[in-house]
Amino acid sequence: MITRTVPFVQAPATTDWRVQLKQAIRDPNALLHALALDPALLPGAEAGHHLFDVRVPQAYLARITPGDASDPLLRQVLPMQEETRQVAGFTADPLEEAEHMAAPGIIHKYQGRVLFIVTGACAINCRYCFRRHFPYADNTLSRRQWDTSLEYLRGNDSIREVILSGGDPLSAPDRYLGHLVQQIEAIPHITRLRLHTRLPVVIPDRINDELLDWLGSTRLNKVMVLHINHPNEIDEAVQAACTRLRDAGVTLLNQSVLLEGVNDDEDVLEALSERLFSAGILPYYLHVLDPVAGAAHFMVDDARAKQLMDALKARLPGFLVPHLAREEPGEASKTRL
Ligand SMILES: *Cc1c(COP(=O)(O)O)cnc(C)c1O
Ligand code: SF4
C-alpha cells in the first residue's frame, strides 16, 4: 500500500492565457501525480498518450477532484488503455470532412454557412474528439491560403455566416483573429460571425481585453458556441468570462457531447442546463458521439440517449432542452434524433 500526500491543485499563477497554454500538463505521469491518482493508471495513460497527446491546462485541472479516478472532467482528458482498441465502425474520419474542403481551411457542407478552420491547435485534448486523427497541422493558414479562402467567401453570396472553428479558433493570436474578422466583415453578404470554441471554458482568462476589442467592434452579429459537457466545468471564472462576452454583445450557446461516464445521466444533464442558463448560456446541441477510432468506450447508444432526452423534457422548460443531434455524412444539416 502506497500512501501519498494529496498535492494541492492551485489556480493558475498568471492571468496570461498564452503562458497558461504553455504551462499545460503534457505528460501522463505529471497528470496522475498532480491529481494524486493511482500509478497503476500509468501504462494505460501512456498507451493512449502515444495515439493522441495529453494536454490539460491548470485552470481546468483545478476543477478536478484529486484522488477521484472517476471524476467526470478527468475522464475527458486522461488517456486510457481502451483507446488502443480497434472497434468496427469507429474510423479516423467519421465525418468525411476531407471531401468538403471548398478552399484552404473552408468546409462548406450546409447552405448559407461555412466552417473556417482557423487552426488545428487546441488548449486541451479531449479524448473523445474526432480531431485525434485530423490531417491538418497545428499551425494557422498562410497568407496566400487565407486570400484564396476569402476569395471563396466573396464569390459566394449565398454565404451569410462564417463559423470560425478548428481545432480551437481562440488558440490563434488576437492580432491574427482581429485581422481575419476585418476581412470577413468587409464582405457585404456576410451578416453573422460564429465561433465554436472550448477555450473560454478551459482557460477563462482567454476572454481578455484584446479579444473583446476585435470581437466587440465588428459589425457582424456574434454567436459563440461553447463546448461544455458537465456542470463542474462551469466555475466562477467561466461565469465571469461569459458575462464579459455578453456585455460585448455575443449570444452564447452550448454544445455538449453525450459521453459514457461523464454526462450520461438525467441529473447531470439537468444540472448542466440549469448551470448553463445561470451563466447566460443556452443549450444548443447534445451530440451523439462521432464514431471516431479510439473513443468507442465513450459511446452511449441511441435508445439510452432518447431516454435521457425524455427525462430532460419532463424536467425542464423547452428552452433548456438541447437538440439531440448526430452528424451524418451527406446530409443537408445535422440529423436531429
Ligand atoms: C456543424 C456544422 C455547421 C453548423 O451547423 P448548425 O446546425 O448551423 O449549427 C456548419 N458547417 C459544418 C461543416 C458543420 O459540421
Ligand atoms: S476540438 Fe474541441 S473537443 Fe476536440 S480536442 Fe479541441 S477542444 Fe476538445
CSV table of C-alpha atoms and ligand atoms in Angstrom, one decimal:
chain,number,residue,atom,x,y,z
A,1,MET,CA,0.0,0.0,0.0
A,2,ILE,CA,1.4,3.3,-1.0
A,3,THR,CA,0.4,6.4,0.9
A,4,ARG,CA,1.0,9.8,-0.5
A,5,THR,CA,0.1,13.3,0.3
A,6,VAL,CA,-2.5,14.9,-1.9
A,7,PRO,CA,-0.9,17.7,-3.8
A,8,PHE,CA,-3.0,20.9,-3.7
A,9,VAL,CA,-4.2,21.8,-7.1
A,10,GLN,CA,-3.9,25.5,-7.4
A,11,ALA,CA,-5.4,28.2,-9.6
A,12,PRO,CA,-3.1,29.3,-12.4
A,13,ALA,CA,-0.3,31.7,-11.1
A,14,THR,CA,-0.7,34.0,-14.1
A,15,THR,CA,-3.6,35.6,-15.9
A,16,ASP,CA,-1.8,35.5,-19.3
A,17,TRP,CA,-3.6,32.8,-21.3
A,18,ARG,CA,-0.6,32.2,-23.5
A,19,VAL,CA,1.5,31.4,-20.5
A,20,GLN,CA,-1.2,29.1,-19.2
A,21,LEU,CA,-1.3,27.4,-22.5
A,22,LYS,CA,2.4,26.8,-22.5
A,23,GLN,CA,2.3,25.5,-18.9
A,24,ALA,CA,-0.4,23.0,-19.6
A,25,ILE,CA,0.3,19.4,-18.5
A,26,ARG,CA,1.6,17.5,-21.4
A,27,ASP,CA,2.7,14.3,-19.8
A,28,PRO,CA,0.6,11.4,-18.4
A,29,ASN,CA,2.8,10.9,-15.4
A,30,ALA,CA,2.6,14.6,-14.4
A,31,LEU,CA,-1.2,14.4,-14.8
A,32,LEU,CA,-1.5,11.4,-12.5
A,33,HIS,CA,0.9,13.0,-10.0
A,34,ALA,CA,-0.9,16.4,-9.9
A,35,LEU,CA,-4.1,14.7,-9.0
A,36,ALA,CA,-2.7,12.1,-6.6
A,37,LEU,CA,-4.0,9.2,-8.8
A,38,ASP,CA,-3.1,5.6,-8.6
A,39,PRO,CA,0.2,5.0,-10.5
A,40,ALA,CA,-1.4,1.8,-11.8
A,41,LEU,CA,-3.2,4.0,-14.3
A,42,LEU,CA,0.1,5.0,-15.9
A,43,PRO,CA,0.6,2.2,-18.5
A,44,GLY,CA,-2.9,2.8,-20.0
A,45,ALA,CA,-2.4,6.6,-19.9
A,46,GLU,CA,0.9,6.2,-21.8
A,47,ALA,CA,-0.6,3.9,-24.4
A,48,GLY,CA,-3.4,6.5,-25.1
A,49,HIS,CA,-0.9,9.4,-25.0
A,50,HIS,CA,1.1,7.8,-27.8
A,51,LEU,CA,-2.0,8.0,-30.0
A,52,PHE,CA,-3.1,11.5,-29.0
A,53,ASP,CA,-1.1,13.7,-26.6
A,54,VAL,CA,-2.2,14.6,-23.1
A,55,ARG,CA,-2.9,18.3,-22.8
A,56,VAL,CA,-4.6,19.8,-19.7
A,57,PRO,CA,-4.2,23.4,-18.6
A,58,GLN,CA,-4.0,24.2,-14.9
A,59,ALA,CA,-7.3,26.2,-14.9
A,60,TYR,CA,-9.2,23.0,-16.0
A,61,LEU,CA,-7.2,20.7,-13.7
A,62,ALA,CA,-8.2,22.8,-10.7
A,63,ARG,CA,-11.8,21.7,-11.3
A,64,ILE,CA,-11.0,18.0,-11.0
A,65,THR,CA,-11.2,16.3,-7.6
A,66,PRO,CA,-7.8,14.9,-6.6
A,67,GLY,CA,-7.8,11.2,-6.0
A,68,ASP,CA,-11.0,10.5,-7.8
A,69,ALA,CA,-10.3,8.3,-10.9
A,70,SER,CA,-13.9,8.6,-12.0
A,71,ASP,CA,-14.1,12.4,-11.9
A,72,PRO,CA,-16.2,13.3,-15.0
A,73,LEU,CA,-13.7,16.1,-16.0
A,74,LEU,CA,-10.8,13.8,-15.6
A,75,ARG,CA,-12.4,11.2,-17.8
A,76,GLN,CA,-12.4,13.7,-20.6
A,77,VAL,CA,-8.7,14.3,-20.5
A,78,LEU,CA,-6.9,11.2,-19.1
A,79,PRO,CA,-5.8,8.7,-21.8
A,80,MET,CA,-6.8,5.1,-21.2
A,81,GLN,CA,-5.9,1.7,-22.5
A,82,GLU,CA,-9.3,1.4,-24.2
A,83,GLU,CA,-8.2,4.0,-26.8
A,84,THR,CA,-5.9,1.4,-28.3
A,85,ARG,CA,-8.8,-1.0,-29.0
A,86,GLN,CA,-10.0,-1.3,-32.6
A,87,VAL,CA,-13.8,-1.3,-32.8
A,88,ALA,CA,-15.7,-2.0,-36.0
A,89,GLY,CA,-17.4,1.2,-37.3
A,90,PHE,CA,-15.0,3.6,-35.5
A,91,THR,CA,-12.8,5.2,-38.0
A,92,ALA,CA,-10.2,8.1,-38.4
A,93,ASP,CA,-12.5,10.5,-40.4
A,94,PRO,CA,-16.1,9.6,-39.4
A,95,LEU,CA,-17.5,12.9,-40.8
A,96,GLU,CA,-15.8,12.6,-44.2
A,97,GLU,CA,-14.8,16.2,-43.8
A,98,ALA,CA,-11.8,15.8,-46.1
A,99,GLU,CA,-14.3,15.7,-49.0
A,100,HIS,CA,-15.9,19.0,-48.3
A,101,MET,CA,-12.9,21.3,-48.4
A,102,ALA,CA,-14.1,24.1,-50.6
A,103,ALA,CA,-10.9,26.2,-50.3
A,104,PRO,CA,-7.9,26.0,-47.9
A,105,GLY,CA,-9.4,25.6,-44.4
A,106,ILE,CA,-13.0,26.0,-45.6
A,107,ILE,CA,-15.6,23.3,-45.1
A,108,HIS,CA,-18.8,24.1,-46.9
A,109,LYS,CA,-21.4,21.4,-46.2
A,110,TYR,CA,-24.5,23.3,-45.3
A,111,GLN,CA,-26.4,26.0,-47.1
A,112,GLY,CA,-25.6,29.6,-46.0
A,113,ARG,CA,-22.8,28.8,-43.6
A,114,VAL,CA,-19.2,27.6,-43.8
A,115,LEU,CA,-16.7,26.4,-41.3
A,116,PHE,CA,-13.4,28.4,-41.5
A,117,ILE,CA,-10.7,26.2,-39.9
A,118,VAL,CA,-8.5,28.9,-38.3
A,119,THR,CA,-6.0,26.5,-36.7
A,120,GLY,CA,-5.7,22.8,-35.8
A,121,ALA,CA,-4.5,23.7,-32.3
A,122,CYS,CA,-6.5,23.3,-29.1
A,123,ALA,CA,-5.9,24.3,-25.5
A,124,ILE,CA,-7.0,20.9,-24.2
A,125,ASN,CA,-7.0,17.5,-25.8
A,126,CYS,CA,-10.4,15.8,-25.3
A,127,ARG,CA,-10.1,12.1,-25.6
A,128,TYR,CA,-13.3,11.6,-27.5
A,129,CYS,CA,-12.5,14.2,-30.1
A,130,PHE,CA,-12.6,13.5,-33.9
A,131,ARG,CA,-9.6,15.7,-34.1
A,132,ARG,CA,-7.4,13.0,-32.6
A,133,HIS,CA,-6.7,11.9,-36.2
A,134,PHE,CA,-7.2,15.1,-38.1
A,135,PRO,CA,-4.8,15.5,-41.0
A,136,TYR,CA,-4.1,19.3,-40.7
A,137,ALA,CA,-1.2,20.6,-38.7
A,138,ASP,CA,-1.4,22.8,-35.6
A,139,ASN,CA,-0.4,26.0,-37.5
A,140,THR,CA,-2.7,28.7,-38.8
A,141,LEU,CA,-3.3,29.3,-42.6
A,142,SER,CA,-0.6,31.0,-44.5
A,143,ARG,CA,-1.3,34.4,-46.0
A,144,ARG,CA,-1.7,33.0,-49.5
A,145,GLN,CA,-4.1,30.3,-48.4
A,146,TRP,CA,-6.0,32.9,-46.5
A,147,ASP,CA,-6.5,35.0,-49.6
A,148,THR,CA,-7.8,32.0,-51.5
A,149,SER,CA,-10.3,31.3,-48.7
A,150,LEU,CA,-11.5,34.9,-48.6
A,151,GLU,CA,-11.9,34.9,-52.3
A,152,TYR,CA,-14.2,31.9,-52.0
A,153,LEU,CA,-16.4,33.7,-49.4
A,154,ARG,CA,-16.5,36.9,-51.6
A,155,GLY,CA,-17.6,34.9,-54.6
A,156,ASN,CA,-20.5,33.1,-52.9
A,157,ASP,CA,-23.3,35.4,-51.9
A,158,SER,CA,-25.3,32.6,-50.5
A,159,ILE,CA,-22.9,32.5,-47.6
A,160,ARG,CA,-24.3,34.6,-44.7
A,161,GLU,CA,-22.5,33.1,-41.8
A,162,VAL,CA,-18.8,32.3,-41.2
A,163,ILE,CA,-18.1,29.9,-38.4
A,164,LEU,CA,-14.6,30.1,-37.0
A,165,SER,CA,-13.6,26.6,-36.0
A,166,GLY,CA,-10.6,24.4,-35.6
A,167,GLY,CA,-9.1,22.9,-33.5
A,168,ASP,CA,-10.0,25.9,-31.4
A,169,PRO,CA,-10.1,29.2,-33.2
A,170,LEU,CA,-9.3,31.1,-30.0
A,171,SER,CA,-5.9,29.4,-29.7
A,172,ALA,CA,-4.9,31.8,-32.5
A,173,PRO,CA,-3.5,35.2,-31.5
A,174,ASP,CA,-5.8,38.2,-31.3
A,175,ARG,CA,-3.9,40.1,-33.9
A,176,TYR,CA,-4.5,37.3,-36.4
A,177,LEU,CA,-8.2,36.9,-35.5
A,178,GLY,CA,-8.8,40.6,-35.5
A,179,HIS,CA,-7.4,40.9,-38.9
A,180,LEU,CA,-9.3,37.9,-40.2
A,181,VAL,CA,-12.6,39.3,-38.9
A,182,GLN,CA,-11.9,42.7,-40.6
A,183,GLN,CA,-11.5,40.9,-43.9
A,184,ILE,CA,-14.7,38.9,-43.3
A,185,GLU,CA,-16.8,41.8,-42.3
A,186,ALA,CA,-15.8,43.7,-45.4
A,187,ILE,CA,-17.8,41.2,-47.4
A,188,PRO,CA,-21.3,42.7,-47.7
A,189,HIS,CA,-23.4,39.5,-47.9
A,190,ILE,CA,-21.9,38.1,-44.6
A,191,THR,CA,-24.0,39.1,-41.6
A,192,ARG,CA,-23.1,36.6,-38.9
A,193,LEU,CA,-19.9,35.5,-37.2
A,194,ARG,CA,-20.0,32.4,-35.2
A,195,LEU,CA,-17.2,30.9,-33.1
A,196,HIS,CA,-17.0,27.3,-32.0
A,197,THR,CA,-14.7,27.2,-29.0
A,198,ARG,CA,-13.9,25.5,-25.8
A,199,LEU,CA,-11.2,28.0,-24.7
A,200,PRO,CA,-13.4,30.2,-22.5
A,201,VAL,CA,-14.2,27.1,-20.5
A,202,VAL,CA,-10.7,25.6,-20.4
A,203,ILE,CA,-8.8,28.9,-19.8
A,204,PRO,CA,-11.3,31.6,-18.9
A,205,ASP,CA,-8.5,34.2,-18.9
A,206,ARG,CA,-8.6,33.8,-22.7
A,207,ILE,CA,-11.5,36.3,-22.7
A,208,ASN,CA,-9.2,39.3,-22.2
A,209,ASP,CA,-9.4,42.9,-23.4
A,210,GLU,CA,-7.5,42.2,-26.6
A,211,LEU,CA,-10.1,39.6,-27.6
A,212,LEU,CA,-13.1,41.8,-26.6
A,213,ASP,CA,-11.5,44.6,-28.7
A,214,TRP,CA,-11.9,42.9,-32.1
A,215,LEU,CA,-15.0,40.8,-31.2
A,216,GLY,CA,-16.9,43.7,-29.6
A,217,SER,CA,-16.2,46.1,-32.5
A,218,THR,CA,-17.2,44.0,-35.5
A,219,ARG,CA,-20.4,45.0,-37.4
A,220,LEU,CA,-21.3,41.3,-37.7
A,221,ASN,CA,-23.9,39.6,-35.4
A,222,LYS,CA,-21.9,37.5,-33.0
A,223,VAL,CA,-22.7,34.0,-31.7
A,224,MET,CA,-20.3,31.9,-29.6
A,225,VAL,CA,-21.0,28.2,-29.3
A,226,LEU,CA,-19.1,26.9,-26.2
A,227,HIS,CA,-18.4,23.3,-25.5
A,228,ILE,CA,-19.3,22.2,-22.0
A,229,ASN,CA,-20.1,18.6,-21.1
A,230,HIS,CA,-20.6,18.7,-17.3
A,231,PRO,CA,-21.8,21.3,-14.8
A,232,ASN,CA,-18.5,21.1,-12.9
A,233,GLU,CA,-16.8,22.7,-15.9
A,234,ILE,CA,-18.6,26.0,-15.1
A,235,ASP,CA,-16.9,27.7,-12.2
A,236,GLU,CA,-16.8,31.4,-11.2
A,237,ALA,CA,-14.1,32.3,-13.7
A,238,VAL,CA,-16.1,30.7,-16.6
A,239,GLN,CA,-19.2,32.7,-15.4
A,240,ALA,CA,-17.2,35.9,-15.4
A,241,ALA,CA,-15.8,35.2,-18.9
A,242,CYS,CA,-19.4,34.7,-20.1
A,243,THR,CA,-20.6,37.9,-18.6
A,244,ARG,CA,-17.8,39.8,-20.4
A,245,LEU,CA,-18.8,38.2,-23.7
A,246,ARG,CA,-22.4,39.0,-23.2
A,247,ASP,CA,-21.6,42.6,-22.4
A,248,ALA,CA,-19.8,42.7,-25.7
A,249,GLY,CA,-23.0,41.7,-27.5
A,250,VAL,CA,-22.2,38.0,-28.0
A,251,THR,CA,-25.1,35.4,-27.9
A,252,LEU,CA,-23.9,32.4,-26.0
A,253,LEU,CA,-24.9,28.8,-26.9
A,254,ASN,CA,-23.5,25.5,-25.8
A,255,GLN,CA,-23.0,22.2,-27.4
A,256,SER,CA,-22.2,19.0,-25.5
A,257,VAL,CA,-21.2,15.6,-26.5
A,258,LEU,CA,-23.1,12.7,-24.8
A,259,LEU,CA,-20.3,10.7,-23.1
A,260,GLU,CA,-20.5,7.5,-21.2
A,261,GLY,CA,-19.2,8.1,-17.6
A,262,VAL,CA,-19.3,11.9,-18.0
A,263,ASN,CA,-22.8,13.1,-18.6
A,264,ASP,CA,-25.0,10.0,-19.5
A,265,ASP,CA,-27.2,10.7,-16.5
A,266,GLU,CA,-30.6,12.6,-16.1
A,267,ASP,CA,-29.4,14.5,-13.0
A,268,VAL,CA,-26.1,15.6,-14.6
A,269,LEU,CA,-27.8,16.8,-17.8
A,270,GLU,CA,-30.5,18.7,-15.9
A,271,ALA,CA,-27.9,20.4,-13.7
A,272,LEU,CA,-25.8,21.2,-16.8
A,273,SER,CA,-28.8,23.0,-18.4
A,274,GLU,CA,-29.5,24.9,-15.2
A,275,ARG,CA,-25.9,25.9,-14.7
A,276,LEU,CA,-25.5,27.0,-18.3
A,277,PHE,CA,-28.5,29.3,-18.1
A,278,SER,CA,-27.2,30.8,-14.8
A,279,ALA,CA,-24.1,31.7,-16.7
A,280,GLY,CA,-26.1,33.2,-19.5
A,281,ILE,CA,-25.7,30.3,-22.0
A,282,LEU,CA,-28.5,28.5,-23.8
A,283,PRO,CA,-28.2,24.8,-24.5
A,284,TYR,CA,-28.0,24.2,-28.3
A,285,TYR,CA,-26.9,20.7,-29.3
A,286,LEU,CA,-26.3,17.5,-27.4
A,287,HIS,CA,-24.3,15.5,-29.9
A,288,VAL,CA,-24.2,11.8,-30.1
A,289,LEU,CA,-20.5,10.7,-30.2
A,290,ASP,CA,-18.9,10.7,-33.7
A,291,PRO,CA,-17.7,7.1,-34.2
A,292,VAL,CA,-14.0,8.0,-34.1
A,293,ALA,CA,-11.3,5.4,-33.6
A,294,GLY,CA,-10.1,5.3,-30.0
A,295,ALA,CA,-13.3,6.7,-28.5
A,296,ALA,CA,-15.7,3.7,-28.5
A,297,HIS,CA,-15.6,3.5,-24.7
A,298,PHE,CA,-17.4,6.9,-24.6
A,299,MET,CA,-20.4,5.7,-26.8
A,300,VAL,CA,-23.9,5.9,-25.4
A,301,ASP,CA,-26.4,4.1,-27.5
A,302,ASP,CA,-29.4,5.8,-29.2
A,303,ALA,CA,-32.0,4.1,-27.0
A,304,ARG,CA,-30.4,5.5,-23.9
A,305,ALA,CA,-29.8,8.9,-25.5
A,306,LYS,CA,-33.6,9.2,-26.2
A,307,GLN,CA,-34.5,8.0,-22.7
A,308,LEU,CA,-32.3,10.8,-21.3
A,309,MET,CA,-33.9,13.4,-23.6
A,310,ASP,CA,-37.4,12.3,-22.5
A,311,ALA,CA,-36.3,12.8,-18.9
A,312,LEU,CA,-34.9,16.3,-19.7
A,313,LYS,CA,-38.1,17.3,-21.5
A,314,ALA,CA,-40.2,16.2,-18.5
A,315,ARG,CA,-38.0,18.2,-16.1
A,316,LEU,CA,-37.0,21.4,-17.9
A,317,PRO,CA,-38.6,24.3,-19.8
A,318,GLY,CA,-38.3,23.7,-23.6
A,319,PHE,CA,-35.6,26.4,-24.0
A,320,LEU,CA,-33.3,24.5,-21.6
A,321,VAL,CA,-33.5,21.2,-23.5
A,322,PRO,CA,-30.8,20.8,-26.1
A,323,HIS,CA,-31.4,19.2,-29.5
A,324,LEU,CA,-30.1,15.6,-29.6
A,325,ALA,CA,-28.2,15.5,-32.9
A,326,ARG,CA,-25.8,13.5,-34.9
A,327,GLU,CA,-23.7,14.4,-37.9
A,328,GLU,CA,-24.2,12.1,-40.8
A,329,PRO,CA,-22.0,12.4,-43.9
A,330,GLY,CA,-24.0,13.6,-46.9
A,331,GLU,CA,-27.0,15.2,-45.0
A,332,ALA,CA,-28.1,18.8,-45.5
A,333,SER,CA,-27.9,19.5,-41.8
A,334,LYS,CA,-27.2,17.8,-38.5
A,335,THR,CA,-29.7,15.0,-38.0
A,336,ARG,CA,-32.0,15.5,-35.1
A,337,LEU,CA,-32.9,12.3,-33.3
B,1,LIG,C1,-22.0,21.6,-37.6
B,1,LIG,C2,-21.6,22.3,-38.8
B,1,LIG,C3,-22.1,23.5,-39.1
B,1,LIG,C4,-23.1,24.2,-38.2
B,1,LIG,O1,-24.4,23.6,-38.2
B,1,LIG,P1,-25.6,24.3,-37.4
B,1,LIG,O2,-26.6,23.3,-37.4
B,1,LIG,O3,-25.9,25.5,-38.1
B,1,LIG,O4,-25.1,24.6,-36.0
B,1,LIG,C5,-21.7,24.1,-40.3
B,1,LIG,N1,-20.9,23.5,-41.1
B,1,LIG,C6,-20.3,22.3,-40.8
B,1,LIG,C7,-19.4,21.7,-41.8
B,1,LIG,C8,-20.7,21.7,-39.7
B,1,LIG,O5,-20.1,20.5,-39.4
B,2,SF4,S1,-11.7,20.4,-31.0
B,2,SF4,FE1,-12.9,20.7,-29.1
B,2,SF4,S2,-13.4,18.7,-28.4
B,2,SF4,FE2,-11.7,18.5,-29.9
B,2,SF4,S3,-9.8,18.5,-28.6
B,2,SF4,FE3,-10.2,20.6,-29.3
B,2,SF4,S4,-11.4,21.5,-27.6
B,2,SF4,FE4,-11.5,19.3,-27.3
